mmCIF file of C-alpha atoms in Angstrom:
data_model
loop_
_atom_site.group_PDB
_atom_site.id
_atom_site.type_symbol
_atom_site.label_atom_id
_atom_site.label_comp_id
_atom_site.label_asym_id
_atom_site.label_seq_id
_atom_site.Cartn_x
_atom_site.Cartn_y
_atom_site.Cartn_z
ATOM 1 C CA THR A 210 -3.008 0.757 -11.016
ATOM 2 C CA ASN A 211 -6.557 0.955 -11.209
ATOM 3 C CA LEU A 212 -7.558 2.697 -7.941
ATOM 4 C CA GLU A 213 -10.670 0.579 -6.859
ATOM 5 C CA GLY A 214 -12.053 1.087 -3.204
ATOM 6 C CA ARG A 215 -13.374 -1.382 -1.008
ATOM 7 C CA ARG A 216 -17.206 0.051 0.102
ATOM 8 C CA LEU A 217 -16.751 0.136 4.175
ATOM 9 C CA SER A 218 -18.975 1.601 6.712
ATOM 10 C CA PHE A 219 -17.410 2.994 9.981
ATOM 11 C CA TYR A 220 -18.686 0.409 11.944
ATOM 12 C CA GLN A 221 -17.403 -2.478 9.396
ATOM 13 C CA LEU A 222 -14.244 -1.076 10.433
ATOM 14 C CA PHE A 223 -14.310 -3.111 13.278
ATOM 15 C CA THR A 224 -16.095 -5.891 12.522
ATOM 16 C CA ASN A 225 -15.788 -7.157 9.456
ATOM 17 C CA LYS A 226 -11.923 -5.618 9.623
ATOM 18 C CA ASN A 227 -11.521 -6.105 13.160
ATOM 19 C CA TYR A 228 -9.348 -3.659 12.875
ATOM 20 C CA THR A 229 -7.965 -0.804 15.567
ATOM 21 C CA LEU A 230 -8.192 2.537 13.986
ATOM 22 C CA GLU A 231 -5.108 5.103 14.561
ATOM 23 C CA VAL A 232 -4.839 8.362 13.506
ATOM 24 C CA PRO A 233 -1.452 8.655 13.682
ATOM 25 C CA ILE A 234 0.876 11.421 14.877
ATOM 26 C CA ILE A 235 1.663 13.484 11.668
ATOM 27 C CA GLN A 236 -1.952 14.590 11.250
ATOM 28 C CA ARG A 237 -3.410 17.633 12.301
ATOM 29 C CA ASP A 238 -5.858 17.644 15.371
ATOM 30 C CA TYR A 239 -9.841 16.738 14.989
ATOM 31 C CA ALA A 240 -10.798 20.383 13.303
ATOM 32 C CA GLN A 241 -14.656 19.674 12.190
ATOM 33 C CA GLY A 242 -15.640 20.466 15.651
ATOM 34 C CA ARG A 243 -13.559 24.018 15.936
ATOM 35 C CA LYS A 244 -16.063 26.719 16.588
ATOM 36 C CA SER A 245 -14.528 28.442 13.456
ATOM 37 C CA THR A 246 -15.923 25.738 11.080
ATOM 38 C CA PHE A 247 -19.495 26.037 12.222
ATOM 39 C CA GLU A 248 -20.916 25.599 8.473
ATOM 40 C CA VAL A 249 -18.616 23.091 7.284
ATOM 41 C CA ARG A 250 -19.877 20.591 10.467
ATOM 42 C CA GLU A 251 -23.606 21.814 10.216
ATOM 43 C CA LEU A 252 -23.795 20.747 5.980
ATOM 44 C CA PHE A 253 -21.857 17.618 7.149
ATOM 45 C CA LEU A 254 -24.081 16.531 10.041
ATOM 46 C CA ASP A 255 -26.974 17.526 8.024
ATOM 47 C CA ALA A 256 -25.796 15.146 5.027
ATOM 48 C CA LEU A 257 -25.745 12.573 7.817
ATOM 49 C CA HIS A 258 -28.878 12.928 9.039
ATOM 50 C CA ASP A 259 -30.375 13.653 5.543
ATOM 51 C CA TYR A 260 -28.909 9.419 4.531
ATOM 52 C CA LEU A 261 -29.558 8.002 8.098
ATOM 53 C CA GLU A 262 -33.869 9.372 7.713
ATOM 54 C CA GLU A 263 -33.630 8.163 3.507
ATOM 55 C CA ASN A 264 -32.119 5.009 4.924
ATOM 56 C CA LYS A 265 -30.805 3.831 1.267
ATOM 57 C CA PRO A 266 -27.744 1.982 1.079
ATOM 58 C CA ASN A 267 -24.765 3.036 -0.249
ATOM 59 C CA ARG A 268 -24.270 6.948 0.470
ATOM 60 C CA ASP A 269 -20.459 7.383 -0.140
ATOM 61 C CA LEU A 270 -18.527 9.828 1.816
ATOM 62 C CA ASP A 271 -15.913 9.294 -0.701
ATOM 63 C CA PHE A 272 -12.725 8.268 -0.476
ATOM 64 C CA VAL A 273 -10.709 6.969 2.927
ATOM 65 C CA TYR A 274 -6.957 6.736 2.011
ATOM 66 C CA GLY A 275 -5.022 4.743 4.347
ATOM 67 C CA SER A 276 -2.343 1.399 5.139
ATOM 68 C CA THR A 277 -2.505 -0.976 7.793
ATOM 69 C CA GLU A 278 -0.245 -2.452 9.882
ATOM 70 C CA GLN A 279 0.017 -6.100 11.608
ATOM 71 C CA GLU A 280 1.356 -5.519 15.487
ATOM 72 C CA GLU A 281 1.164 -9.485 16.671
ATOM 73 C CA GLU A 282 -2.494 -9.629 17.124
ATOM 74 C CA ILE A 283 -3.729 -6.005 16.238
ATOM 75 C CA GLU A 284 -4.268 -5.044 12.598
ATOM 76 C CA LYS A 285 -4.207 -1.435 12.449
ATOM 77 C CA PHE A 286 -5.793 0.957 10.015
ATOM 78 C CA ILE A 287 -3.850 4.250 9.884
ATOM 79 C CA PRO A 288 -5.803 6.691 8.104
ATOM 80 C CA LEU A 289 -3.942 9.209 5.605
ATOM 81 C CA ASP A 290 -7.039 10.994 4.874
ATOM 82 C CA GLY A 291 -10.385 11.094 5.984
ATOM 83 C CA GLN A 292 -9.456 11.451 9.210
ATOM 84 C CA GLN A 293 -12.197 14.433 10.261
ATOM 85 C CA ARG A 294 -15.157 12.120 8.444
ATOM 86 C CA LEU A 295 -14.126 9.462 11.100
ATOM 87 C CA THR A 296 -13.816 10.990 13.905
ATOM 88 C CA THR A 297 -17.320 12.745 13.594
ATOM 89 C CA LEU A 298 -18.609 9.267 12.697
ATOM 90 C CA PHE A 299 -16.590 7.509 15.738
ATOM 91 C CA LEU A 300 -18.331 10.263 17.689
ATOM 92 C CA LEU A 301 -22.530 9.954 16.033
ATOM 93 C CA HIS A 302 -21.799 5.893 16.965
ATOM 94 C CA TRP A 303 -21.153 7.181 20.484
ATOM 95 C CA TYR A 304 -24.013 9.435 20.819
ATOM 96 C CA LEU A 305 -26.581 7.371 19.437
ATOM 97 C CA SER A 306 -25.589 4.287 20.829
ATOM 98 C CA ILE A 307 -26.170 6.158 24.122
ATOM 99 C CA LEU A 308 -29.635 7.455 22.613
ATOM 100 C CA SER A 309 -31.119 4.010 21.959
ATOM 101 C CA SER A 310 -29.760 2.276 24.841
ATOM 102 C CA ASN A 311 -27.552 0.035 22.749
ATOM 103 C CA PHE A 312 -24.036 1.534 24.289
ATOM 104 C CA ASP A 313 -22.720 -1.660 25.369
ATOM 105 C CA GLU A 314 -22.728 -3.377 22.218
ATOM 106 C CA LEU A 315 -21.035 -0.554 20.626
ATOM 107 C CA LYS A 316 -18.329 -0.764 23.886
ATOM 108 C CA GLU A 317 -18.060 -4.676 22.896
ATOM 109 C CA VAL A 318 -17.466 -3.757 19.100
ATOM 110 C CA MET A 319 -15.436 -0.525 19.374
ATOM 111 C CA SER A 320 -12.885 -1.790 22.698
ATOM 112 C CA ILE A 321 -10.825 -3.902 23.609
ATOM 113 C CA GLU A 322 -9.515 -4.153 27.641
ATOM 114 C CA ASN A 323 -11.103 -0.903 27.963
ATOM 115 C CA LYS A 324 -9.447 0.407 25.385
ATOM 116 C CA SER A 325 -11.198 2.339 22.611
ATOM 117 C CA LYS A 326 -10.273 0.970 18.985
ATOM 118 C CA PHE A 327 -10.871 4.172 17.468
ATOM 119 C CA THR A 328 -7.877 6.104 18.808
ATOM 120 C CA TYR A 329 -5.651 9.443 18.247
ATOM 121 C CA LEU A 330 -1.799 9.391 18.656
ATOM 122 C CA THR A 331 -1.567 13.078 18.129
ATOM 123 C CA ARG A 332 -1.782 13.613 21.840
ATOM 124 C CA THR A 333 -2.239 11.405 24.927
ATOM 125 C CA SER A 334 -4.847 13.061 26.237
ATOM 126 C CA SER A 335 -6.704 12.810 23.024
ATOM 127 C CA THR A 336 -6.051 8.876 23.241
ATOM 128 C CA GLU A 337 -7.557 8.645 26.549
ATOM 129 C CA PHE A 338 -10.341 11.006 25.808
ATOM 130 C CA CYS A 339 -11.477 8.281 23.382
ATOM 131 C CA ASP A 340 -10.904 5.523 26.124
ATOM 132 C CA ALA A 341 -13.151 7.440 28.563
ATOM 133 C CA LEU A 342 -16.208 8.070 26.167
ATOM 134 C CA LEU A 343 -16.505 3.984 25.471
ATOM 135 C CA ASN A 344 -15.713 3.770 29.442
ATOM 136 C CA ASN A 345 -18.693 6.196 30.160
ATOM 137 C CA LYS A 346 -22.075 5.712 29.187
ATOM 138 C CA LEU A 347 -23.945 9.291 30.150
ATOM 139 C CA ASP A 348 -27.868 9.416 31.186
ATOM 140 C CA PHE A 349 -28.617 12.157 28.323
ATOM 141 C CA ASP A 350 -32.032 12.768 30.993
ATOM 142 C CA LYS A 351 -29.905 14.507 33.911
ATOM 143 C CA LEU A 352 -28.073 16.865 31.031
ATOM 144 C CA LEU A 353 -26.982 20.323 32.750
ATOM 145 C CA LYS A 354 -28.651 22.736 31.751
ATOM 146 C CA SER A 355 -26.798 24.972 28.525
ATOM 147 C CA ASP A 356 -25.196 28.198 29.706
ATOM 148 C CA LYS A 357 -27.267 31.362 28.044
ATOM 149 C CA ASN A 358 -27.075 31.168 24.383
ATOM 150 C CA GLU A 359 -24.933 28.259 24.169
ATOM 151 C CA ASN A 360 -26.748 24.759 23.022
ATOM 152 C CA ASN A 361 -23.824 23.554 25.042
ATOM 153 C CA SER A 362 -25.723 20.805 28.029
ATOM 154 C CA LEU A 363 -24.101 17.518 26.761
ATOM 155 C CA SER A 364 -20.086 19.391 26.646
ATOM 156 C CA LYS A 365 -21.351 20.705 29.834
ATOM 157 C CA THR A 366 -22.548 17.518 31.612
ATOM 158 C CA ILE A 367 -19.122 15.777 30.011
ATOM 159 C CA LYS A 368 -16.697 18.376 31.532
ATOM 160 C CA ASP A 369 -18.407 18.303 34.921
ATOM 161 C CA ALA A 370 -18.032 14.058 35.025
ATOM 162 C CA GLY A 371 -15.743 12.705 37.584
ATOM 163 C CA TRP A 372 -13.757 11.082 34.648
ATOM 164 C CA PHE A 373 -13.258 14.089 32.578
ATOM 165 C CA PHE A 374 -9.836 15.584 33.021
ATOM 166 C CA LEU A 375 -9.274 19.341 33.802
ATOM 167 C CA SER A 376 -6.672 19.124 31.554
ATOM 168 C CA TRP A 377 -7.926 17.725 28.957
ATOM 169 C CA GLU A 378 -9.462 21.377 28.218
ATOM 170 C CA ASN A 379 -6.621 22.422 26.607
ATOM 171 C CA ASP A 380 -6.490 19.517 23.915
ATOM 172 C CA PRO A 381 -7.495 21.097 20.740
ATOM 173 C CA THR A 382 -8.586 17.899 19.498
ATOM 174 C CA ILE A 383 -10.528 17.060 22.498
ATOM 175 C CA GLN A 384 -12.605 20.918 22.447
ATOM 176 C CA SER A 385 -13.515 20.273 18.975
ATOM 177 C CA MET A 386 -14.811 16.601 19.975
ATOM 178 C CA LEU A 387 -17.048 18.276 22.655
ATOM 179 C CA THR A 388 -18.334 21.107 20.121
ATOM 180 C CA MET A 389 -19.428 18.489 17.433
ATOM 181 C CA LEU A 390 -20.982 16.553 20.165
ATOM 182 C CA ASP A 391 -22.657 19.104 21.291
ATOM 183 C CA SER A 392 -24.069 19.475 17.392
ATOM 184 C CA ILE A 393 -24.674 15.732 17.009
ATOM 185 C CA HIS A 394 -27.026 16.027 20.301
ATOM 186 C CA ASN A 395 -28.987 19.382 18.990
ATOM 187 C CA LYS A 396 -29.015 17.713 15.442
ATOM 188 C CA PHE A 397 -29.635 14.146 16.787
ATOM 189 C CA ASN A 398 -31.230 13.595 19.708
ATOM 190 C CA ASN A 399 -35.021 12.827 18.636
ATOM 191 C CA TYR A 400 -34.057 9.934 16.506
ATOM 192 C CA PRO A 401 -32.548 7.040 18.538
ATOM 193 C CA HIS A 402 -33.959 4.741 15.863
ATOM 194 C CA PHE A 403 -31.052 6.323 13.789
ATOM 195 C CA TYR A 404 -28.290 3.960 15.623
ATOM 196 C CA LYS A 405 -29.596 0.670 14.076
ATOM 197 C CA ARG A 406 -29.484 2.162 10.821
ATOM 198 C CA LEU A 407 -26.076 3.197 11.078
ATOM 199 C CA VAL A 408 -24.802 0.140 11.979
ATOM 200 C CA GLU A 409 -26.235 -2.037 9.479
ATOM 201 C CA THR A 410 -23.583 -3.967 8.037
ATOM 202 C CA VAL A 411 -25.739 -5.957 5.121
ATOM 203 C CA LYS A 412 -26.731 -2.580 3.070
ATOM 204 C CA SER A 413 -25.048 -0.024 4.843
ATOM 205 C CA ILE A 414 -25.910 3.248 4.232
ATOM 206 C CA ILE A 415 -23.125 5.585 5.246
ATOM 207 C CA THR A 416 -20.289 4.597 3.207
ATOM 208 C CA PHE A 417 -16.778 5.664 2.026
ATOM 209 C CA LEU A 418 -14.240 3.966 -0.380
ATOM 210 C CA TYR A 419 -11.490 2.689 1.336
ATOM 211 C CA LEU A 420 -7.980 2.191 -0.120
ATOM 212 C CA ASP A 421 -5.019 0.887 1.580
ATOM 213 C CA LEU A 422 -2.060 2.505 -0.194
ATOM 214 C CA GLY A 423 -0.522 -0.795 1.041
ATOM 215 C CA GLU A 424 -2.159 -3.046 -1.301
ATOM 216 C CA PHE A 425 -0.871 -0.774 -4.097
ATOM 217 C CA LYS A 426 2.402 -0.410 -2.898
ATOM 218 C CA LEU A 427 2.170 3.351 -3.362
ATOM 219 C CA THR A 428 3.998 5.697 -0.510
ATOM 220 C CA GLU A 429 2.346 8.612 1.197
ATOM 221 C CA ASP A 430 3.571 10.846 -1.914
ATOM 222 C CA LEU A 431 0.531 10.019 -3.677
#
């Protein structure tokens, strides 16, 4: 079979496709935000930043493999690869939507009945945290001060919020997401105009080649 990916942006998974994206239980935790992966994280965020700054369409982030499942009205996209990049993009959309006062628009696209359409099934807490992000916008003008030698004002403010459960701090995916959000905040806080570029659907800037394995009758043992 000639494997040809369909080019899509993260946002188009939820607009054009109207998918719910579920990171399956078998996947590992989100790791791009681990303290130990500082360089990977910085390089990836630098690339995203450069693409948005250049504002040229179709900067592909390689393939994202997955399969789709129909569950009553809902069509689910289950990534088997690319979950790390997808999660970082989810966090970047959330962050820039608040920064640019477009949170309500993002929430409309990304959630259904107050549940996030981007969700992690690795742990219940991860699912709850994704839901909570899309139900709570922060006031970025009122972030707590960072701890000494740490650029952690955003994660500190989130952990301090009434909706954040202390038990969530034990979830490695959430820890990783919080670290990533701090990195995003430090790199993107002066770029509210990047949001519109990120969600542009006619000439999408940050795209990937999306392969639905089901369509190719392939199994996970690819």
